[in-house]
mmCIF file of C-alpha atoms in Angstrom:
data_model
loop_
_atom_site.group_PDB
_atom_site.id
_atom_site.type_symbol
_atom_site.label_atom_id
_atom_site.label_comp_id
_atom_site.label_asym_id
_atom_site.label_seq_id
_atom_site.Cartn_x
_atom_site.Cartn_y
_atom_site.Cartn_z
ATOM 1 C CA UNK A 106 65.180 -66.993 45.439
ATOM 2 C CA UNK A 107 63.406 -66.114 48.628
ATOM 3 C CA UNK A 108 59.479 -65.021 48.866
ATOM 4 C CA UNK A 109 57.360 -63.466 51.112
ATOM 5 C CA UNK A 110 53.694 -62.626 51.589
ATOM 6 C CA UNK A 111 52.077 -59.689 52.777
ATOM 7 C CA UNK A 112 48.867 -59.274 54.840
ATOM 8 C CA UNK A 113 46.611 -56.314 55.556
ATOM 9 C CA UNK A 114 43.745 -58.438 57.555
ATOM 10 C CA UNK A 115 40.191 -56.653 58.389
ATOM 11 C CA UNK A 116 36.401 -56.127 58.784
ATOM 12 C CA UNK A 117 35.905 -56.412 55.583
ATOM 13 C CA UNK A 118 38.314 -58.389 53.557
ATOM 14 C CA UNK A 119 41.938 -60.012 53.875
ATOM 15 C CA UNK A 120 44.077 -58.339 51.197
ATOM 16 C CA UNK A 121 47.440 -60.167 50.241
ATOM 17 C CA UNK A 122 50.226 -60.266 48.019
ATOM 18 C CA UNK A 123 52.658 -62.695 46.836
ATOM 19 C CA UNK A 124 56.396 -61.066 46.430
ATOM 20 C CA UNK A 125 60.044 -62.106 46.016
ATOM 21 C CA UNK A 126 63.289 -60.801 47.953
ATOM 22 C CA UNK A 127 63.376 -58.162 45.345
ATOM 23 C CA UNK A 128 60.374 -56.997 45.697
ATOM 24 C CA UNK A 129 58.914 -58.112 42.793
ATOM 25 C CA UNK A 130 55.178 -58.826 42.884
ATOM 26 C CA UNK A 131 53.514 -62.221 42.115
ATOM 27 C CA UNK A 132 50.483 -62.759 42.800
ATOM 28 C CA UNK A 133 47.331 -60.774 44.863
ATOM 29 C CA UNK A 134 44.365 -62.431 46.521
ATOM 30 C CA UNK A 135 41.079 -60.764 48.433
ATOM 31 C CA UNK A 136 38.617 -62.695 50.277
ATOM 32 C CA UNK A 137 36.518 -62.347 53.061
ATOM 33 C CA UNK A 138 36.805 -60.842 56.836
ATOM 34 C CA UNK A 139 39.801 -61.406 59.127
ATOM 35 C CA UNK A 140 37.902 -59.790 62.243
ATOM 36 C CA UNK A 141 36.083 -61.931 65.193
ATOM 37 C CA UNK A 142 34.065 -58.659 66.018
ATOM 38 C CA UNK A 143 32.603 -59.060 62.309
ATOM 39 C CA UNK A 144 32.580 -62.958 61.350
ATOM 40 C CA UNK A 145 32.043 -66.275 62.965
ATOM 41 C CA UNK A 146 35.513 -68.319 64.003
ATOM 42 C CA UNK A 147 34.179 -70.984 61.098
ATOM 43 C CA UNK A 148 34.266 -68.211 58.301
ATOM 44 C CA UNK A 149 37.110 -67.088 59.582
ATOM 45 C CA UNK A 150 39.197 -69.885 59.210
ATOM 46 C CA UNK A 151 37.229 -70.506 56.001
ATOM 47 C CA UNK A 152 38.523 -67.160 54.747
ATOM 48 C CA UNK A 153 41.846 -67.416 55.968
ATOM 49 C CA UNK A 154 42.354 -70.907 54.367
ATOM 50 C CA UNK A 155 41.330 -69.072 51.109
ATOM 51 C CA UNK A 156 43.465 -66.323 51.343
ATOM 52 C CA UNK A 157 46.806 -68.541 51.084
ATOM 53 C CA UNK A 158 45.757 -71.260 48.891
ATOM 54 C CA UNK A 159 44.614 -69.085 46.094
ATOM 55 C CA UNK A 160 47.697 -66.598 46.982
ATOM 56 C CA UNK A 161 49.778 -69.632 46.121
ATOM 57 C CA UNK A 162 47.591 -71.357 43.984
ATOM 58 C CA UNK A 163 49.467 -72.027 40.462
ATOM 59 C CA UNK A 164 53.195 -70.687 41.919
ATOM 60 C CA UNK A 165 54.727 -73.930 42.918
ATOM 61 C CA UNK A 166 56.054 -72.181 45.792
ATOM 62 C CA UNK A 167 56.393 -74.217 49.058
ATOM 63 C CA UNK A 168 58.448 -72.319 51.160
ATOM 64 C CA UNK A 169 57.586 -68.672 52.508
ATOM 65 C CA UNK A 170 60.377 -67.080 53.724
ATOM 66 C CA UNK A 171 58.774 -64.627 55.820
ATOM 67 C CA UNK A 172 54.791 -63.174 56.404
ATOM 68 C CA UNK A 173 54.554 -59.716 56.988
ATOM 69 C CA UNK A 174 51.691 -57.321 57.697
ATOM 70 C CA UNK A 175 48.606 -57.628 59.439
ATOM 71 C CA UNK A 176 46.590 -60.487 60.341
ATOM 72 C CA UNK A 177 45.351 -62.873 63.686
ATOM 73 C CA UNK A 178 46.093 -65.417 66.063
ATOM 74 C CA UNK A 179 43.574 -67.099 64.253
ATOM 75 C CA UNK A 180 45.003 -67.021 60.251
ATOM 76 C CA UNK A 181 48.598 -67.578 62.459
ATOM 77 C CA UNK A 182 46.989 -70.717 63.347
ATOM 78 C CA UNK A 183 46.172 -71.646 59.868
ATOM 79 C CA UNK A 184 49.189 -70.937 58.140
ATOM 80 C CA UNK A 185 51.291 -72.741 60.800
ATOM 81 C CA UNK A 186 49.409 -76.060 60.346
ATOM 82 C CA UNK A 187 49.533 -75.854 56.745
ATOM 83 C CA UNK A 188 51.177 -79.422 55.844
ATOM 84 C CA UNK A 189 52.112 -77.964 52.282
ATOM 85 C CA UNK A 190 53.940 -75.198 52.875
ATOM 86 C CA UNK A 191 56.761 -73.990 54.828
ATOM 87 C CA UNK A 192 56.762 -70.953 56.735
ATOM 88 C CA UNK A 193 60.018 -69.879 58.343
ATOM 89 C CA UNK A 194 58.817 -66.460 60.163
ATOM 90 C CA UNK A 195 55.252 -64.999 60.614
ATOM 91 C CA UNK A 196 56.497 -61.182 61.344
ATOM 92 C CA UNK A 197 53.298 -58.786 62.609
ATOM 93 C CA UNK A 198 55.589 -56.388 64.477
ATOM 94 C CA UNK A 199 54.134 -52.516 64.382
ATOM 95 C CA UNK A 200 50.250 -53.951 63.091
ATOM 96 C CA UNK A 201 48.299 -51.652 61.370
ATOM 97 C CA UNK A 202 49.488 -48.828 62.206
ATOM 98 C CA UNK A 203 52.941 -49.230 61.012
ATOM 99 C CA UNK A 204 52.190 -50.807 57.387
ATOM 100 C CA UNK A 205 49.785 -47.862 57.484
ATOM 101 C CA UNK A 206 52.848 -44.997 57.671
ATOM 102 C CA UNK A 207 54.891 -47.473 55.241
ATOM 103 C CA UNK A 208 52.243 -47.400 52.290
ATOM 104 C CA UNK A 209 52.258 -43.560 52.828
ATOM 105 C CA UNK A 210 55.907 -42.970 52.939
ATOM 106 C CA UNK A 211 55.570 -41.229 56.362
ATOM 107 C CA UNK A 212 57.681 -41.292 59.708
ATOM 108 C CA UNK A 213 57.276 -43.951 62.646
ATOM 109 C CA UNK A 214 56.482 -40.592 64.566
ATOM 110 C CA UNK A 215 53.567 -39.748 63.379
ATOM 111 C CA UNK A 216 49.568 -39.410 64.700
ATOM 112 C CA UNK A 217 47.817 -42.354 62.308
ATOM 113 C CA UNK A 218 43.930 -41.631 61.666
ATOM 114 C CA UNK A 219 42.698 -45.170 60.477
ATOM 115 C CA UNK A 220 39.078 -45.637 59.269
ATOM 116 C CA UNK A 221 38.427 -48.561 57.683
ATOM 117 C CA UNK A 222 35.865 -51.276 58.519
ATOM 118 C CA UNK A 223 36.434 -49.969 62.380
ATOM 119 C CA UNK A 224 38.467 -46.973 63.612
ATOM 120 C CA UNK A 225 41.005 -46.376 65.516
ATOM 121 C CA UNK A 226 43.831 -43.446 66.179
ATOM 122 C CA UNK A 227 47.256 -44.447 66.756
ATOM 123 C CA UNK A 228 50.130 -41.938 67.956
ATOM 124 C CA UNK A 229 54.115 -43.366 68.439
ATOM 125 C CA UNK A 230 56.155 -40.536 69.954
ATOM 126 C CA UNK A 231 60.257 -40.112 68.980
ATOM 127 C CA UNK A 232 61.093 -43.069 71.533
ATOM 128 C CA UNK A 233 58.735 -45.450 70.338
ATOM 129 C CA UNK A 234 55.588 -45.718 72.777
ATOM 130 C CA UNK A 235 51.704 -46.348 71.030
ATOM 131 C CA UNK A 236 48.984 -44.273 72.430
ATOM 132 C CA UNK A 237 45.439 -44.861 70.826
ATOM 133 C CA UNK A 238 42.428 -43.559 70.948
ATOM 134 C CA UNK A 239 39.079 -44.647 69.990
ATOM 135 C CA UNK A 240 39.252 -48.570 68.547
ATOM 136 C CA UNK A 241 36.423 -50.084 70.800
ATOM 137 C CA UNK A 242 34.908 -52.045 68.074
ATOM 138 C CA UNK A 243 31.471 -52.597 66.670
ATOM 139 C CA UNK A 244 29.577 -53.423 69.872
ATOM 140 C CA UNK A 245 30.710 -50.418 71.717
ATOM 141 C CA UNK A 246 30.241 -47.793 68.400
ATOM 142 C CA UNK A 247 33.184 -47.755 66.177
ATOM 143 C CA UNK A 248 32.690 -43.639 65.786
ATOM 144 C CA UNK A 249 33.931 -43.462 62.218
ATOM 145 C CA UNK A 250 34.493 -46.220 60.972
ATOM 146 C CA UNK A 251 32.373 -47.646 58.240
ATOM 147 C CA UNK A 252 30.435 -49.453 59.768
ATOM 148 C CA UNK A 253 29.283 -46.496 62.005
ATOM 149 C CA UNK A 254 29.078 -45.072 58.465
ATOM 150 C CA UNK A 255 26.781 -47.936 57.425
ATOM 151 C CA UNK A 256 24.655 -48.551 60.387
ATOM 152 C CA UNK A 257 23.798 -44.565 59.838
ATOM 153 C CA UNK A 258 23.120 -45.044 56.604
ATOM 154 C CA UNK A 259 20.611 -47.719 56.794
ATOM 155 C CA UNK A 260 18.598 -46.079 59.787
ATOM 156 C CA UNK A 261 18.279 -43.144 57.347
ATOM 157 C CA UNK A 262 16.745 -45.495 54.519
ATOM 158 C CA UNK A 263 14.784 -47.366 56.904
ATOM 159 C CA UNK A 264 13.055 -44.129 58.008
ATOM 160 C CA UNK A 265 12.177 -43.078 54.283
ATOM 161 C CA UNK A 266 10.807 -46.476 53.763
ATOM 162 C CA UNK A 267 8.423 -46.407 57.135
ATOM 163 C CA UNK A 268 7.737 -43.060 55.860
ATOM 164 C CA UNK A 269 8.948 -41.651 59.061
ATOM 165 C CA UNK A 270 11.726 -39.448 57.122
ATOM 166 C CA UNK A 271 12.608 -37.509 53.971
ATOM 167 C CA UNK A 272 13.605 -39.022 51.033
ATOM 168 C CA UNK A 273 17.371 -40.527 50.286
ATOM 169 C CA UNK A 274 19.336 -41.629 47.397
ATOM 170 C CA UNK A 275 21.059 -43.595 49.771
ATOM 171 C CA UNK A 276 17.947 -46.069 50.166
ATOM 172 C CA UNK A 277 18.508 -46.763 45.794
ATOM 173 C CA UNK A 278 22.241 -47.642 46.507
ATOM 174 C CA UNK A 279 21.754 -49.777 49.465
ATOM 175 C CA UNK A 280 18.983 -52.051 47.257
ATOM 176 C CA UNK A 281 21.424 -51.610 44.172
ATOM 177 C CA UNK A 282 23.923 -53.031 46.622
ATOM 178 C CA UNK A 283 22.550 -56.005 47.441
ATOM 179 C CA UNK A 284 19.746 -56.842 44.741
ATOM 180 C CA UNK A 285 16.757 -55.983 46.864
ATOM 181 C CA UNK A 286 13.564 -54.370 45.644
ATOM 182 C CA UNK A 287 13.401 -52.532 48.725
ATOM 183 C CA UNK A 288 14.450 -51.505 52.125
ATOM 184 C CA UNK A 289 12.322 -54.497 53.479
ATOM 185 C CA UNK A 290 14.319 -57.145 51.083
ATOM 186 C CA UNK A 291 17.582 -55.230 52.037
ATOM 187 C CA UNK A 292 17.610 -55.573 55.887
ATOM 188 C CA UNK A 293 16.479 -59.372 55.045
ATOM 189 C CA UNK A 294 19.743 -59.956 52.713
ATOM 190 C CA UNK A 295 21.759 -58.032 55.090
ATOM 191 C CA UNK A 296 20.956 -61.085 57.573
ATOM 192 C CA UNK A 297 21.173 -63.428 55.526
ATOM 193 C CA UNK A 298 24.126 -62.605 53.307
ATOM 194 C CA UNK A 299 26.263 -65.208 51.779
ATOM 195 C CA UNK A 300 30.083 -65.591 52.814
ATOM 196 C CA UNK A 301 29.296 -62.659 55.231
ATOM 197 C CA UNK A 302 28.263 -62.166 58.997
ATOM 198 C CA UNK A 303 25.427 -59.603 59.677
ATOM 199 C CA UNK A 304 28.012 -57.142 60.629
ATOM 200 C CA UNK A 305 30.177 -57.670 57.618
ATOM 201 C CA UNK A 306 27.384 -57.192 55.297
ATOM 202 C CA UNK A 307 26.062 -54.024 57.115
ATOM 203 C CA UNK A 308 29.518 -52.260 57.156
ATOM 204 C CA UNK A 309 30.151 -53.487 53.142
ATOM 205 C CA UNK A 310 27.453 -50.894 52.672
ATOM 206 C CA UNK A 311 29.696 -47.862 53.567
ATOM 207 C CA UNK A 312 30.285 -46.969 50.084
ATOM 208 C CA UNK A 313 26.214 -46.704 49.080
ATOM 209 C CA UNK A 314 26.588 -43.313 50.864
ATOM 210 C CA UNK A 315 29.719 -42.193 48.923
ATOM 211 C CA UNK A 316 27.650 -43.314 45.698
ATOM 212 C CA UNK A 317 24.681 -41.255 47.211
ATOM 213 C CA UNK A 318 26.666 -38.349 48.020
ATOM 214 C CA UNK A 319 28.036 -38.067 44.434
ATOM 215 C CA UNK A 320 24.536 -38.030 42.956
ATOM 216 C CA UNK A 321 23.900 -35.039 45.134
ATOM 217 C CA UNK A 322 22.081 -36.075 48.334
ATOM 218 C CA UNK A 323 22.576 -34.039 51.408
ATOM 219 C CA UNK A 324 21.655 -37.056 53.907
ATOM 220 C CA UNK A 325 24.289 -38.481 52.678
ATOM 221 C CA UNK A 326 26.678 -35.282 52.395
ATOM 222 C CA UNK A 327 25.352 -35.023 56.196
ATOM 223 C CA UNK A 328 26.551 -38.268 57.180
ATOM 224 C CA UNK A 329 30.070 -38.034 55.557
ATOM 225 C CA UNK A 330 30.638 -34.748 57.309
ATOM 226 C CA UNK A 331 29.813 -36.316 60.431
ATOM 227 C CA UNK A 332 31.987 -39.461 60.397
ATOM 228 C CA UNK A 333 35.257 -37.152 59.096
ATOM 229 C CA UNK A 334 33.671 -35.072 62.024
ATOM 230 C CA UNK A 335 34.246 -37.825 65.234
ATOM 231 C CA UNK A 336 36.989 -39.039 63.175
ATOM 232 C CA UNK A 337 38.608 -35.197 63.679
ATOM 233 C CA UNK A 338 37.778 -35.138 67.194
ATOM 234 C CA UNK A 339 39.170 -38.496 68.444
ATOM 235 C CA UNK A 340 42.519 -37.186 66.450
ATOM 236 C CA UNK A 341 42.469 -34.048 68.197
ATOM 237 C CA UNK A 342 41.835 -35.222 71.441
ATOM 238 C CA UNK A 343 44.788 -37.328 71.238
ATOM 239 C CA UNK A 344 46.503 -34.806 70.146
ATOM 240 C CA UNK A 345 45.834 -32.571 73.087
ATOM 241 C CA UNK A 346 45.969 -35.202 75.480
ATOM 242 C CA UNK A 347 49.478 -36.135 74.914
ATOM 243 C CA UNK A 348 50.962 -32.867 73.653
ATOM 244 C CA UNK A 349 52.156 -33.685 70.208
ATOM 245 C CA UNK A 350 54.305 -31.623 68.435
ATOM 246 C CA UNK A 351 53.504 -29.554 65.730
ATOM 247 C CA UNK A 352 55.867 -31.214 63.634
ATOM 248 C CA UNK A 353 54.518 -34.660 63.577
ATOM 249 C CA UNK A 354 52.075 -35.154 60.697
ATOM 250 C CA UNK A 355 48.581 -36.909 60.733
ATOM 251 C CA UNK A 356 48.227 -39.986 58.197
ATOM 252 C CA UNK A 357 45.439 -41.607 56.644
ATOM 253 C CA UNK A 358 44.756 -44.954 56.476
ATOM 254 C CA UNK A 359 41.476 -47.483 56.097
ATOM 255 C CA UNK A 360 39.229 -48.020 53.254
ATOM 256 C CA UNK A 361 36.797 -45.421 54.538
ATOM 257 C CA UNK A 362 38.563 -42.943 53.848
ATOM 258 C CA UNK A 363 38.289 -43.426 50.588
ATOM 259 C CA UNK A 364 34.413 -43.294 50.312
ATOM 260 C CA UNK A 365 34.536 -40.109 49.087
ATOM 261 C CA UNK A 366 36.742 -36.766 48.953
ATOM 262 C CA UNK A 367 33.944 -34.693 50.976
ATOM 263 C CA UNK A 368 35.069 -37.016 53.850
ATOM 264 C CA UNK A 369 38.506 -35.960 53.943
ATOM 265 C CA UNK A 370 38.432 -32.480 52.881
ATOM 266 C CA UNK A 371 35.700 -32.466 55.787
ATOM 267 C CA UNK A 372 38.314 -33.829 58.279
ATOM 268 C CA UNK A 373 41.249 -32.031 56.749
ATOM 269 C CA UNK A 374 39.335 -28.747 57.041
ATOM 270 C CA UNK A 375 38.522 -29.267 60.872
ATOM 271 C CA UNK A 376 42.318 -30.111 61.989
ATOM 272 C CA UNK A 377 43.463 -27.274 60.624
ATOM 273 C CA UNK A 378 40.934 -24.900 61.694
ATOM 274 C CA UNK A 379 42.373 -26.253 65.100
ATOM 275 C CA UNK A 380 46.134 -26.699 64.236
ATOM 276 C CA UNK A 381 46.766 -24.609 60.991
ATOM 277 C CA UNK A 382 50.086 -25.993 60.835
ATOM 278 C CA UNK A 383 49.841 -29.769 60.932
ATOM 279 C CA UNK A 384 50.497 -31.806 57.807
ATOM 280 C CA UNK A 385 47.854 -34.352 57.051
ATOM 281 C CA UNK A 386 49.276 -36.950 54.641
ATOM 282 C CA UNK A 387 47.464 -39.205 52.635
ATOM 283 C CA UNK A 388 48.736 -42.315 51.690
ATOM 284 C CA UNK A 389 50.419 -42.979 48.414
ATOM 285 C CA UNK A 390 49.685 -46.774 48.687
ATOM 286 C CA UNK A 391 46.726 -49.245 50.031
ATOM 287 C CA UNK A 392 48.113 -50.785 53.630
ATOM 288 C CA UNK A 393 48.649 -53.891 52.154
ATOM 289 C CA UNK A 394 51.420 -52.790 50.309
ATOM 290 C CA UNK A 395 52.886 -50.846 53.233
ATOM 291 C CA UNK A 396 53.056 -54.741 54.442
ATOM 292 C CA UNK A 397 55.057 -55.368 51.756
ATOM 293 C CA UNK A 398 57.482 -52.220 52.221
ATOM 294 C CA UNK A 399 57.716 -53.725 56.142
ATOM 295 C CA UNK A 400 59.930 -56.727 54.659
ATOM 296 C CA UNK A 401 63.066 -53.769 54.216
ATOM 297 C CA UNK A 402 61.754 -52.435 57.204
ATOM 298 C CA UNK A 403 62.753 -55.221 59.117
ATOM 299 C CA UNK A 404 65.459 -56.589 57.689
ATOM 300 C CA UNK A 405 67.300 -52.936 57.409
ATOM 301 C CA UNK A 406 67.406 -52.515 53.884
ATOM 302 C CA UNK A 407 67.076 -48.459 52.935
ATOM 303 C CA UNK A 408 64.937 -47.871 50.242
ATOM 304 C CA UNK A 409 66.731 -45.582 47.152
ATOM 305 C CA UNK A 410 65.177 -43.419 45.343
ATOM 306 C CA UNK A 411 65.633 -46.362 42.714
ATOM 307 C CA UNK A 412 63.429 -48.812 44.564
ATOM 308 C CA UNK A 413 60.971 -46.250 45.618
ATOM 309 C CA UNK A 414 60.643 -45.574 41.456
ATOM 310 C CA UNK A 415 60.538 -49.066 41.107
ATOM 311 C CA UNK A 416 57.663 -49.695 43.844
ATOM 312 C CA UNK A 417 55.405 -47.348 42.384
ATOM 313 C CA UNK A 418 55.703 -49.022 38.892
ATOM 314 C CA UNK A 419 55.666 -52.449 40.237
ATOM 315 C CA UNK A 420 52.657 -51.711 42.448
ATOM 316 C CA UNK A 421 50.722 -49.228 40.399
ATOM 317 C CA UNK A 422 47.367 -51.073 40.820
ATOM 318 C CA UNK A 423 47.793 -50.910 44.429
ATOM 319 C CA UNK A 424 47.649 -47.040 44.707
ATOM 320 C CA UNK A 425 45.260 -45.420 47.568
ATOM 321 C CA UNK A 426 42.198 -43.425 45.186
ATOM 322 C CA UNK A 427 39.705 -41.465 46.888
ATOM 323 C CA UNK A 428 36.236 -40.845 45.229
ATOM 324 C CA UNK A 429 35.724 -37.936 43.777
#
């Protein structure tokens, strides 16, 4: 028996899964960030390290046939100089984008809207060449992303709480969040939060506005309309810029997306106000599962409508669920 481990690496968290060469899952594991732009090279490795002991822990496996998905030079590194375990191929062809389109069923040739812990859009025409747009990461702006989402959200509490600003539901979620009494505590834990760089814990606080949103409060309504806003117009000016056909649909993917349905209606009502006719998809599946659907991928193996029955059985706790 052959197995294989899948990665979907971010901002946020490194997401993985243990399988076998018939798909069968194992085991999962979450830990920390995979991302230099959000954590320090020591956590990092820390996190990493983590990731594919406790993936293994238990298994008695000690020979990976193949790693698939997303992840860095830097968890590469790791995995390679594990003494322990054996890994015969570390496979990150396509990134992102393509374990995105993989979780959600889709075509290669599609326009990929990601918005996760940072944003980027991806577009791969019929022969095969990327074009992206946006993806500048969290010193430049992110537009989008959750942590644009976050560092938002906590200007708009920190104006309530200098009384500079009207009141927001989101400042209650953001101390819920984090165990603060207040916005003063909360900007102190958001420095000083454990297992997490600054940046980390500042764009872990995307979902306070979903939570505020739900509960009724139009700052936060406001600010989710805004990020599926920039989100819509870094999609369509792709779009325009390079022509794409009608034809080729838009998919979803990123945890951000998931913060709450006014976010994507928002976005899905702005597309098509533009382009009635384009399909937005979103995905049936979290990415890290599209990692797992890249071992076929690669190794040419069509999927029947058998195994696709199969997958969403087997993988049933992995399914993508926006807020409502």
């Amino acid at each position: 028996m052959k197995y294989y481990i899948a990665f979907d690496g971010g901002g946020s968290k490194i997401e993985g899964i243990l399988f076998d060469e018939n798909l069968k899952f194992i085991n999962k594991v979450r830990t920390g960030s995979m991302n230099v732009s959000f954590s320090s090279k020591e956590l990092l490795y820390k996190n990493a390290n983590e990731a594919i002991d406790k993936l293994l822990e238990g298994t008695g496996i000690t020979e990976i046939e193949c790693v698939y998905g997303v992840f860095s030079w830097l968890m590469r590194d790791v995995m390679l100089e594990k003494e322990n375990i054996k890994f015969n191929k570390l496979d990150d062809r396509g990134g992102e984008g393509l374990v995105g389109l993989l979780a959600a069923f889709a075509s290669e040739n599609s326009v990929i809207s990601l918005s996760g812990t940072g944003s980027v859009i991806f577009y791969v025409d019929k022969d095969g060449n990327g074009y992206e747009a946006g993806g500048y990461g969290s010193v430049i702006h992110d537009e989008g992303s959750g942590y644009h989402m976050a560092r938002m959200a906590v200007a708009e509490a920190v104006k309530y709480y200098e009384c500079r600003g009207p009141h927001t539901l989101i400042v209650d979620e953001i101390c819920e969040y984090l165990g603060a009494d207040d916005m003063g505590s909360a900007i102190g834990k958001i420095y000083d939060f454990e297992g997490k760089s600054p940046t980390a814990a500042l764009a872990s606080c995307a979902p306070c506005v979903g939570r505020a949103a739900r509960r009724g409060d139009e700052i936060a309504k406001e600010l989710l309309r805004r990020s599926a806003t920039v989100m819509a117009e870094q999609t369509l000016g792709l779009i325009h810029r390079r022509n794409v056909p009608m034809d080729v649909p838009i998919v979803l993917e990123g945890g951000h997306w998931k913060n709450d349905r006014l976010m994507v209606d928002t976005f899905i009502d702005l597309i098509h106000a533009d382009q009635p006719q384009r399909e937005v998809i979103i995905p049936y599946f979290e990415p890290v599962v599209g990692a797992v659907l890249a071992m076929p991928h690669f190794t040419g193996r069509k999927l029947t409508d058998e195994d696709i029955a199969f997958l969403k059985e087997e993988y049933k706790d992995f399914r993508y669920k926006i807020n409502e």
